[in-house]
Coordinates of C-alpha atoms in Angstrom, one line a residue:
Chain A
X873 CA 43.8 112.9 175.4
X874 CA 42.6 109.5 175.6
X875 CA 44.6 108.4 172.6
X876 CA 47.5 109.6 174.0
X877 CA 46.9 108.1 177.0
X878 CA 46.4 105.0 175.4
X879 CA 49.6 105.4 173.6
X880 CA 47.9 104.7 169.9
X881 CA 49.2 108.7 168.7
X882 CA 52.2 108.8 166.5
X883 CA 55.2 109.6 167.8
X884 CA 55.8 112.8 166.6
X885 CA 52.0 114.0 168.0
X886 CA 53.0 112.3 171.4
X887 CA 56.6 115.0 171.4
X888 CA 54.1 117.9 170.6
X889 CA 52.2 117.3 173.3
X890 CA 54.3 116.9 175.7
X891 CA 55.6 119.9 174.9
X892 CA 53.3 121.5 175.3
X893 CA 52.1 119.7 178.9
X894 CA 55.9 121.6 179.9
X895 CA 54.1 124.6 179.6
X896 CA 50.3 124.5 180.3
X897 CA 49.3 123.9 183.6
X898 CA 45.6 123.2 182.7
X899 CA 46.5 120.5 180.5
X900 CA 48.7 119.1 183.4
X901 CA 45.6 118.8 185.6
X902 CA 43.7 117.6 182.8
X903 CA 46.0 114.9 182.1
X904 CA 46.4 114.1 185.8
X905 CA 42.4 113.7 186.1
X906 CA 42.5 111.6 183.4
X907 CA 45.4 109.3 184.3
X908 CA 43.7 109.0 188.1
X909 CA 40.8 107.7 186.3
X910 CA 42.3 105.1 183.9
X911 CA 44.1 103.9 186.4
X912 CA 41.3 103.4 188.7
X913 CA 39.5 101.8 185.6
X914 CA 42.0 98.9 184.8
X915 CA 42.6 98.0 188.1
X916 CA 42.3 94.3 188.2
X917 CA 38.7 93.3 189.3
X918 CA 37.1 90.5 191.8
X919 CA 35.3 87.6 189.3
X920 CA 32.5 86.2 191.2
X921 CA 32.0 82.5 190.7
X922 CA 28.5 82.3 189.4
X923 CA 25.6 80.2 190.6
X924 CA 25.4 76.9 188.8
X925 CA 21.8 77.8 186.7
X926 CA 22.1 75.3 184.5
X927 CA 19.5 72.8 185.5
X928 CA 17.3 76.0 186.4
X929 CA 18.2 77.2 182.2
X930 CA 16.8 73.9 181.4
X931 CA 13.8 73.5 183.0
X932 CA 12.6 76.8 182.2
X933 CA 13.3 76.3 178.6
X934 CA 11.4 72.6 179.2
X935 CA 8.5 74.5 180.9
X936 CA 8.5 77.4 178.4
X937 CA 7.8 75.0 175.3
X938 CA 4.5 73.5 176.7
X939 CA 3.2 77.2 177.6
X940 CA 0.8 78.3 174.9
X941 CA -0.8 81.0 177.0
X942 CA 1.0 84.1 176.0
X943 CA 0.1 83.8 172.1
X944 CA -2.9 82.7 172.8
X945 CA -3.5 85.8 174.8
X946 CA -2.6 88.1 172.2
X947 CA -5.0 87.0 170.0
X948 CA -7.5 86.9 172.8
X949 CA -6.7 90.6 173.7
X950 CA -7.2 91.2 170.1
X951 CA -10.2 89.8 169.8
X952 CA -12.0 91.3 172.8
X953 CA -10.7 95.0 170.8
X954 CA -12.3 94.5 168.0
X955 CA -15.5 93.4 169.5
X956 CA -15.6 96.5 171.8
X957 CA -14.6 98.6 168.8
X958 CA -17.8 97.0 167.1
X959 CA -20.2 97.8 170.3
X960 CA -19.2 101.2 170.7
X961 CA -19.9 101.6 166.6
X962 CA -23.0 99.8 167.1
X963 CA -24.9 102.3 169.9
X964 CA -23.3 105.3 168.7
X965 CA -25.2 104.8 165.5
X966 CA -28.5 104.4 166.7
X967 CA -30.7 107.2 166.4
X968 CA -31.3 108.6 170.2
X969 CA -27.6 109.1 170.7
X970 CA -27.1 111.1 167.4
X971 CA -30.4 113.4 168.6
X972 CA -28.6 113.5 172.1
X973 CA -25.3 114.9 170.7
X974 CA -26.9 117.2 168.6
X975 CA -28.6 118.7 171.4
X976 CA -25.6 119.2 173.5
X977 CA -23.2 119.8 170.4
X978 CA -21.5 122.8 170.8
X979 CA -20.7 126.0 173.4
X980 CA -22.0 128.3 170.8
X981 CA -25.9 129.5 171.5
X982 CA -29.1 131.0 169.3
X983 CA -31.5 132.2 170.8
X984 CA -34.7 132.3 168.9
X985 CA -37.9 134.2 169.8
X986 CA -40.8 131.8 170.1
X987 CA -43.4 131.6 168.2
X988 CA -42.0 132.1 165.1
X989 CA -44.7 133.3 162.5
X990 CA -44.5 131.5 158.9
X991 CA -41.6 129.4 160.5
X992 CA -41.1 126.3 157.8
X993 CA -41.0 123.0 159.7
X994 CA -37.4 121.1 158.3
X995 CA -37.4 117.6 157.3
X996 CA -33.9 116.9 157.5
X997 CA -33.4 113.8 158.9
X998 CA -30.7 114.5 161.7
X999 CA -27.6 112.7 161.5
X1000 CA -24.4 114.1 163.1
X1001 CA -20.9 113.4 161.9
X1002 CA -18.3 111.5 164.4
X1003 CA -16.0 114.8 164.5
X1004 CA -19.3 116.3 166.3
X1005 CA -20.3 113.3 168.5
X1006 CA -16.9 114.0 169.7
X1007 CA -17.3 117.5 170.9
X1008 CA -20.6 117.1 172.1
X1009 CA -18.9 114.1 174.7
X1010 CA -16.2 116.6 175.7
X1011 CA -18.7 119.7 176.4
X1012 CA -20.1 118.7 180.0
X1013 CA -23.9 118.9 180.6
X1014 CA -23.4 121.2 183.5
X1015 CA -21.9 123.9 181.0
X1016 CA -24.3 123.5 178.5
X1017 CA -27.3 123.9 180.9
X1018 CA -26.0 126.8 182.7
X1019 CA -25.5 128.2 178.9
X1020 CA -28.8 128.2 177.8
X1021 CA -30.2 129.8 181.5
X1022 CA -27.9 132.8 180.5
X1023 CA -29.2 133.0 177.3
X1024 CA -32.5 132.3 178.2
X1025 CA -32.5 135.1 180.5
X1026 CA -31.0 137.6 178.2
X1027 CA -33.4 136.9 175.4
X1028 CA -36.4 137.6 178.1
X1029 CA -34.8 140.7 179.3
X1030 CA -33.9 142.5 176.1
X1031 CA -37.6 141.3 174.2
X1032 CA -39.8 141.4 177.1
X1033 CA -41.4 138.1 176.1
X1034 CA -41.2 135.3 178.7
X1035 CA -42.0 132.7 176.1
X1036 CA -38.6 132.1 174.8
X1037 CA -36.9 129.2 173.6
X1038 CA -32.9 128.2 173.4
X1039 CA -31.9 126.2 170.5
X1040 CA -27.8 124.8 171.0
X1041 CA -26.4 124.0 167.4
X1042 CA -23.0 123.0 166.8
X1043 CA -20.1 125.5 165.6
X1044 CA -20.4 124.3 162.0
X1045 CA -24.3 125.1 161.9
X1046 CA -23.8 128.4 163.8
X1047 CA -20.8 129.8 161.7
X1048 CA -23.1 129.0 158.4
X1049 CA -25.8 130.8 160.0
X1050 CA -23.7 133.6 160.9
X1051 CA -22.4 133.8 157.2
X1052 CA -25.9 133.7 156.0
X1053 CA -27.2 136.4 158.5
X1054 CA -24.4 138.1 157.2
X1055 CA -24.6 138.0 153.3
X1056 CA -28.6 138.8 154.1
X1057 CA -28.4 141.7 156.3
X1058 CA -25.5 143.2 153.6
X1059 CA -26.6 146.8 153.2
X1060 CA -24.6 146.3 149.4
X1061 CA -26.9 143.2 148.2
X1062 CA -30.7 143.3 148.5
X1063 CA -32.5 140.6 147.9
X1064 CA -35.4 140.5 146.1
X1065 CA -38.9 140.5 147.1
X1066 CA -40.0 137.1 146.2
X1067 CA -36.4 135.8 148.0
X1068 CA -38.2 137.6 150.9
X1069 CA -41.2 136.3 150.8
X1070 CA -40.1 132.7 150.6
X1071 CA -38.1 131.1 153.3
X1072 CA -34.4 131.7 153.9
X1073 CA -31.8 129.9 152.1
X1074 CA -30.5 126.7 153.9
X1075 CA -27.6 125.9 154.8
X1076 CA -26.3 122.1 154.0
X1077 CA -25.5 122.1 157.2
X1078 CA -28.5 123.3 159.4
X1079 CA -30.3 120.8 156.8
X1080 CA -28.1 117.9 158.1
X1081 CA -28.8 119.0 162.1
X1082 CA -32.3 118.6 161.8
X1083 CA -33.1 121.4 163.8
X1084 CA -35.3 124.3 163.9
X1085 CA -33.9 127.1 161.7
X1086 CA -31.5 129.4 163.4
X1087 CA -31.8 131.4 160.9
X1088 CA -35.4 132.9 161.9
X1089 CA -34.6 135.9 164.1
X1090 CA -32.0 137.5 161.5
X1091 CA -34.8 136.7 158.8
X1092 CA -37.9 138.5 161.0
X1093 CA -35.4 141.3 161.5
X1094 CA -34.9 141.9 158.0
X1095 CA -38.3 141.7 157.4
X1096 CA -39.1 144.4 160.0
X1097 CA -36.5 146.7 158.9
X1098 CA -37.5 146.2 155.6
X1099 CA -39.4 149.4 155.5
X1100 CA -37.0 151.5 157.4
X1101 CA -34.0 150.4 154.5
X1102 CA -34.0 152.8 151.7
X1103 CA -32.3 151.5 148.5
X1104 CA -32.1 154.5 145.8
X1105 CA -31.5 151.7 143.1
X1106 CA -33.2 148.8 144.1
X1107 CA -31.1 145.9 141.8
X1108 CA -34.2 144.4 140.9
X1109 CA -37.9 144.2 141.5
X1110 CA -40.1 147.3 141.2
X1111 CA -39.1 149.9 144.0
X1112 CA -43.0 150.1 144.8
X1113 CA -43.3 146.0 145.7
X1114 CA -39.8 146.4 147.3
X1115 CA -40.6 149.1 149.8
X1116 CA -43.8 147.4 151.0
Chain B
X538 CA 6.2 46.0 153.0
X539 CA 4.9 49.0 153.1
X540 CA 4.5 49.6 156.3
X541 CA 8.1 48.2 157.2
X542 CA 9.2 51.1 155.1
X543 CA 7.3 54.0 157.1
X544 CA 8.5 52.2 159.8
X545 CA 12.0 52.6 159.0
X546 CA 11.9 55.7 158.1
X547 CA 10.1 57.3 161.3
X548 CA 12.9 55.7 162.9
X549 CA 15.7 57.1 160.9
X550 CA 13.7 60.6 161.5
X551 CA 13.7 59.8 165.4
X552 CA 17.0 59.0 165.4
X553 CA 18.4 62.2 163.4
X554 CA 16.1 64.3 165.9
X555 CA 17.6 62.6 168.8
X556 CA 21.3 62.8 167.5
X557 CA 20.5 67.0 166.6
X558 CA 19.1 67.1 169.9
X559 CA 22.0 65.3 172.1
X560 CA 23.9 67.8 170.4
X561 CA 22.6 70.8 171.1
X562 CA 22.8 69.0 174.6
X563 CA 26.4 68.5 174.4
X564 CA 27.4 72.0 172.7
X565 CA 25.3 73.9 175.2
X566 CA 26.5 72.2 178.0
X567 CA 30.0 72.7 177.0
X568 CA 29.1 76.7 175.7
X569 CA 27.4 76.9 179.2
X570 CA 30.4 76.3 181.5
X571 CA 32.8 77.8 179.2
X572 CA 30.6 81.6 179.4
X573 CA 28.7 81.6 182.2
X574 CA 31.6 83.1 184.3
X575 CA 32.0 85.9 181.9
X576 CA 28.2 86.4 180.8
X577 CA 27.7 86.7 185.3
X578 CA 30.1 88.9 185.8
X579 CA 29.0 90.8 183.5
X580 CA 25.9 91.4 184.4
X581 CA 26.9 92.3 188.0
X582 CA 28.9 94.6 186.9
X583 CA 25.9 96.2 184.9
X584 CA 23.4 95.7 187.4
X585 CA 25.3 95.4 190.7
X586 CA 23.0 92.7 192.0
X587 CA 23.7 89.5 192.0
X588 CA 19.8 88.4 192.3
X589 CA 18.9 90.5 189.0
X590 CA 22.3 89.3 187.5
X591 CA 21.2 85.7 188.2
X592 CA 18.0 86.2 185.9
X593 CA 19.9 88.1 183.7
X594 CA 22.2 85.0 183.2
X595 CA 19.5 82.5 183.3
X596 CA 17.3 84.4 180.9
X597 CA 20.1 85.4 178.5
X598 CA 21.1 81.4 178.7
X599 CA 17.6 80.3 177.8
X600 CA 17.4 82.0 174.5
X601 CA 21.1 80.8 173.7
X602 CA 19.8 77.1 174.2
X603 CA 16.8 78.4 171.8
X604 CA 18.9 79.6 169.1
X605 CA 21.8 77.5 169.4
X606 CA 20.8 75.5 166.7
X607 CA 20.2 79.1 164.5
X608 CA 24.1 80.2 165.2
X609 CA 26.3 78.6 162.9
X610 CA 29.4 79.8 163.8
X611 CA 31.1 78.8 166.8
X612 CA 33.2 81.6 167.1
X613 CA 30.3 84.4 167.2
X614 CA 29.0 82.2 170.4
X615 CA 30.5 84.7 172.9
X616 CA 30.3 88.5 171.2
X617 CA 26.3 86.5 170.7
X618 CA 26.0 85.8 174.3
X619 CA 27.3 89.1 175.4
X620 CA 24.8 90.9 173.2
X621 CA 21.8 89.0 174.5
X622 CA 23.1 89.5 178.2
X623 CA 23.4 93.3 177.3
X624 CA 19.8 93.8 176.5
X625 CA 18.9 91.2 179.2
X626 CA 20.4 93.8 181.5
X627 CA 18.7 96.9 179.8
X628 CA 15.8 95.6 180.4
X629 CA 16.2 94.9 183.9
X630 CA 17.0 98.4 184.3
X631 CA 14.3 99.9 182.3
X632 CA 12.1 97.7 184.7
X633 CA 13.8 99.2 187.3
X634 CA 13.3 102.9 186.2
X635 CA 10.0 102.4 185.2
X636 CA 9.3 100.7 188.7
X637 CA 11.1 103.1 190.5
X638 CA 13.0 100.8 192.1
X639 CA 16.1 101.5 193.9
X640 CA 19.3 100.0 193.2
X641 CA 20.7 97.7 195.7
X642 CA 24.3 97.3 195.7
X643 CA 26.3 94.2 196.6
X644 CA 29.3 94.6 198.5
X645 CA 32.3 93.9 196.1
X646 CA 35.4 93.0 196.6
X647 CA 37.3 89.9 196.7
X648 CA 38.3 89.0 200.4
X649 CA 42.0 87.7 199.3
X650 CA 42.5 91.0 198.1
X651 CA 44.2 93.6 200.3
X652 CA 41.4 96.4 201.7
X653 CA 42.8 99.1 199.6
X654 CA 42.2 97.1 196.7
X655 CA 39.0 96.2 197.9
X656 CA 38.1 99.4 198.7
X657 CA 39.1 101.2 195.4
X658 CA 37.2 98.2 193.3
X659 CA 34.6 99.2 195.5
X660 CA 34.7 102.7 194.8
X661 CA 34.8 101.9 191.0
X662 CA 31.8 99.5 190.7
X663 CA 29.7 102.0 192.7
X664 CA 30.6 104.9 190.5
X665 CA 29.8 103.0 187.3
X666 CA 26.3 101.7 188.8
X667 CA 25.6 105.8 188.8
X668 CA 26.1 105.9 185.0
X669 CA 23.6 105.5 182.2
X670 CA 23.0 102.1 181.1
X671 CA 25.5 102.1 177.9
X672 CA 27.8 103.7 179.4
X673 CA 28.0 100.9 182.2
X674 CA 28.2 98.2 179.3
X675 CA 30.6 99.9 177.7
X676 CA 33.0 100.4 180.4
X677 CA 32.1 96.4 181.7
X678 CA 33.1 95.3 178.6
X679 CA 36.0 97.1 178.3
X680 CA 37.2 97.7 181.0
X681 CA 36.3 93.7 183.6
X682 CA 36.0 91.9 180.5
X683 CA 38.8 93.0 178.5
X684 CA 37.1 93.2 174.9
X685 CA 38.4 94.7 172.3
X686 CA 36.9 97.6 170.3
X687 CA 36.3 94.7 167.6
X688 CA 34.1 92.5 169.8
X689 CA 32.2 95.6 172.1
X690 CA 31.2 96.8 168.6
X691 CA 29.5 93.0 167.2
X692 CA 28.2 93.0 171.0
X693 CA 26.7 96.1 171.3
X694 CA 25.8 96.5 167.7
X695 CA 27.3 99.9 167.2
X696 CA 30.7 100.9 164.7
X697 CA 34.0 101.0 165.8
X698 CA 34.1 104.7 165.5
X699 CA 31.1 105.0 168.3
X700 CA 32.6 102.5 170.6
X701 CA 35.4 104.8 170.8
X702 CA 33.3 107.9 170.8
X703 CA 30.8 106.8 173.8
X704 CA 33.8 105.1 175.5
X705 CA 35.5 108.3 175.4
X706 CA 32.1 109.5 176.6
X707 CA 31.6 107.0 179.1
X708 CA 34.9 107.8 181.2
X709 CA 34.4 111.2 181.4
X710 CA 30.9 110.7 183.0
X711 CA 32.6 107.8 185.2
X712 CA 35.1 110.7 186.1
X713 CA 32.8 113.2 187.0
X714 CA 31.0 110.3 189.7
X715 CA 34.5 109.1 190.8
X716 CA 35.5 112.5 191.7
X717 CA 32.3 113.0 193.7
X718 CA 29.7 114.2 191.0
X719 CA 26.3 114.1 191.1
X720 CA 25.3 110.8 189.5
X721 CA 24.3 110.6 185.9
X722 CA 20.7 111.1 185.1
X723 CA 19.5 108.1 183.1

C-alpha cells in the first residue's frame, strides 16, 4: 500500500491493484485511511525561526574546556569503591565476625543432648567460606532465636532432661551429618567394634565449622542400640566382642 | 641564535593554531546559520517544546564546534548534525520518561496561515508527539524536513531497507493516534 501510494510500483502492479480496489470494498477503506493520513502528513508545516544560541554555543563550549571536575570525579568515585571494597574485606576477615556467622549460619537445627559422655573436643580452627557469611547476613536474628526455643523445647520434652543445648550449623555441615548418620545407622553396613569405640568419622566440613560435633546423638544412639541389633553374619570382628 | 630559532618557531606554531582556530571560527559560524533553522525545527518537532528544543540545539551545536575539526567532509555536515540532534532529543526524552515528566506542548501553527491549516498542522504535530521516539524522528525527518531515504538512513544510522520498514511502521502508529487511538506506549 504505501508503495503504491507513493507511486514507486511498476505499472503493471499499479493496473492489478486497481483492479482489484473495483471490487473490494475493504481495500477501498484501507486505501482511503491511508491516503487521509499521507495527506495529513505532507501538508506543508510552520518553520519556527530559532533563537539565536550562538553566543550561548560558544560560551558553554569556552566554559566547558576549563571544567576538569567531571573526570576528575570518576576517578574520585572510583577510588572511594575500591577503598570501601577493601574495608568491608578487611572486618569480614577478622575472626569475631567469622565465629558470629557461623553461629547464626543456617535455618537448619541439631539438637544435641548435653553432657555428652566421651565427647572429643575439635580443634578445627573455624573459618567460614564467603558463600556462608552470606546466608548467615540474610537469616535474621529474630528467626534464628525463635528457632532454637522450638528446638530447645522439643529436645526437653521428648528426653525429659532440662539440660539441653542447641547447636545451629550451616546446611553444608548438617547435610554431611545427615549422610554420615545415615551411612552409620545402615542396617546393611556394620561397622566394626574398634570404628565404635573410637570417635565418629569427621566430616571436612564440621572440621572446618569449628563446632561441637553434631554427630553425637546419632553416635550415642548407635551405641545404645547396639545390643538390641542382631547381625547373623557380622562382616567382621568376632560376634562375641560385637554384641557387647 | 639559538634562541632566535625557538623563537621563531613558537611563533610559526602560534600562528598555525591561530589560523586552524579562526577557521573553525569562520566554518562554524557559517555551518551555524546555515543549520540551525533545520537542526530547531527539528527538534520541536521531536520534542514539541521549544525550551527542551533550545538545549537540544545548543547541546547538539556544542559538540559540532568540538568535532568540527574531526569531520572532514563538508558535505556529511548536515546528515552529521541531524544525527547528533536525534540522540540529543532521545535523550531528552528518556530524561523525560525516566523523570515522569509530562509533555508540554507548544501551540503550533503559523499565524499567516489560514485556521484550517493551522488547525490540521496542529492536529498532526500532536499526534506524532504521542508516538515512540523513532517513530517521531522518522516521520520529522521525512516528513518537515524533507530527507530522503538516503540521508534519514546516514542520520539515523539504520539501512535503507529499515527506514522504509519503520517508516511504513511509523505511519500506521501515526494513523492509529490521528484517527483518535490511544497513544503509543513508549
Amino acid at each position: 500500500m504505501p508503495e503504491y501510494l507513493d507511486g514507486r510500483l511498476p505499472a503493471e502492479k499499479i493496473l492489478q491493484i486497481e483492479n482489484h480496489l473495483t471490487e473490494c470494498a475493504g481495500c477501498r477503506r484501507e486505501l482511503d485511511a491511508f491516503t487521509r493520513t499521507t495527506n495529513a502528513l505532507e501538508q506543508p508545516v510552520s518553520t519556527f525561526t530559532p533563537p539565536d544560541i550562538l553566543s550561548a554555543i560558544k560560551e558553554q563550549v569556552s566554559c566547558g574546556e576549563r571544567k576538569t571536575f567531571p573526570a576528575f570525579g570518576r576517578y574520585a568515585i572510583a577510588a572511594a569503591a575500591v577503598v570501601i571494597v577493601i574495608s568491608i574485606t578487611a572486618v569480614l576477615q577478622t575472626p569475631v565476625n567469622q565465629k558470629h556467622s557461623a553461629e547464626i549460619a543456617t535455618t537448619h537445627e541439631y539438637v544435641k543432648k548435653s553432657p555428652v559422655p566421651d565427647m572429643p573436643k575439635w580443634e578445627a580452627k573455624p573459618t567460614v567460606s564467603t558463600k556462608t557469611e552470606h546466608v548467615a547476613k540474610a537469616v535474621p536474628k529474630s528467626v534464628v532465636s525463635h528457632t532454637k526455643a522450638l528446638a530447645r523445647k522439643q529436645a526437653q520434652d521428648s528426653s525429659n532432661t532440662s539440660d539441653v543445648r542447641i547447636t545451629i550449623v550451616d546446611a553444608e555441615t548438617y547435610d554431611a551429618a545427615q549422610a554420615q548418620a545415615r551411612t552409620r545407622v545402615s542396617p546393611t553396613v556394620s561397622p566394626s567394634p574398634n570404628q565404635l569405640a573410637s570417635e565418629p568419622e569427621q566430616s571436612p566440613a564440621i572440621a572446618r565449622s569449628g563446632i561441637p560435633n553434631p554427630l553425637a546423638l546419632s553416635f550415642d544412639t548407635y551405641r545404645s542400640d547396639v545390643p538390641q541389633t542382631v547381625h547373623p553374619n557380622p562382616p567382621f570382628g568376632d560376634q562375641e566382642n560385637y554384641q557387647r | 641564535m639559538n634562541s632566535d630559532c625557538n623563537v621563531q618557531a613558537r611563533n610559526a606554531t602560534d600562528m598555525v593554531i591561530l589560523e586552524n582556530f579562526r577557521t573553525t571560527e569562520l566554518d562554524f559560524d557559517s555551518l551555524y546559520y546555515q543549520h540551525n533553522s533545520y537542526i530547531y525545527n527539528t527538534c520541536l518537532g521531536i520534542l514539541g517544546n521549544a525550551d527542551d528544543a533550545r538545549d537540544a540545539a545548543q547541546e547538539t551545536f556544542v559538540q559540532f564546534y568540538k568535532s568540527l575539526p574531526n569531520i572532514k567532509k563538508h558535505n556529511t555536515h548536515r546528515t552529521w548534525l541531524y544525527k547528533v540532534a536525534i540522540n540529543k532529543c532521545m535523550d531528552v526524552l528518556r530524561k523525560r520518561r525516566r523523570c515522569r515528566q509530562i509533555e508540554c506542548t507548544e501551540a503550533f501553527g503559523d499565524p499567516q496561515r489560514s485556521s484550517d491549516d493551522r488547525a490540521l498542522e496542529q492536529q498532526v504535530r500532536q499526534a506524532i508527539l504521542k508516538l515512540k521516539p523513532d517513530h517521531r524522528a522518522v516521520l520529522v525527518l521525512f516528513y518537515f524536513q524533507q530527507l530522503s531515504y538516503t540521508d534519514i538512513s546516514e542520520s539515523l544510522g539504520w539501512s535503507m531497507n529499515q527506514v522504509r520498514a519503520r517508516l511504513h511502521r511509523a505511519k500506521i502508529a501515526f494513523r492509529k493516534v490521528y484517527d483518535g487511538g490511544d497513544p503509543v506506549e513508549m
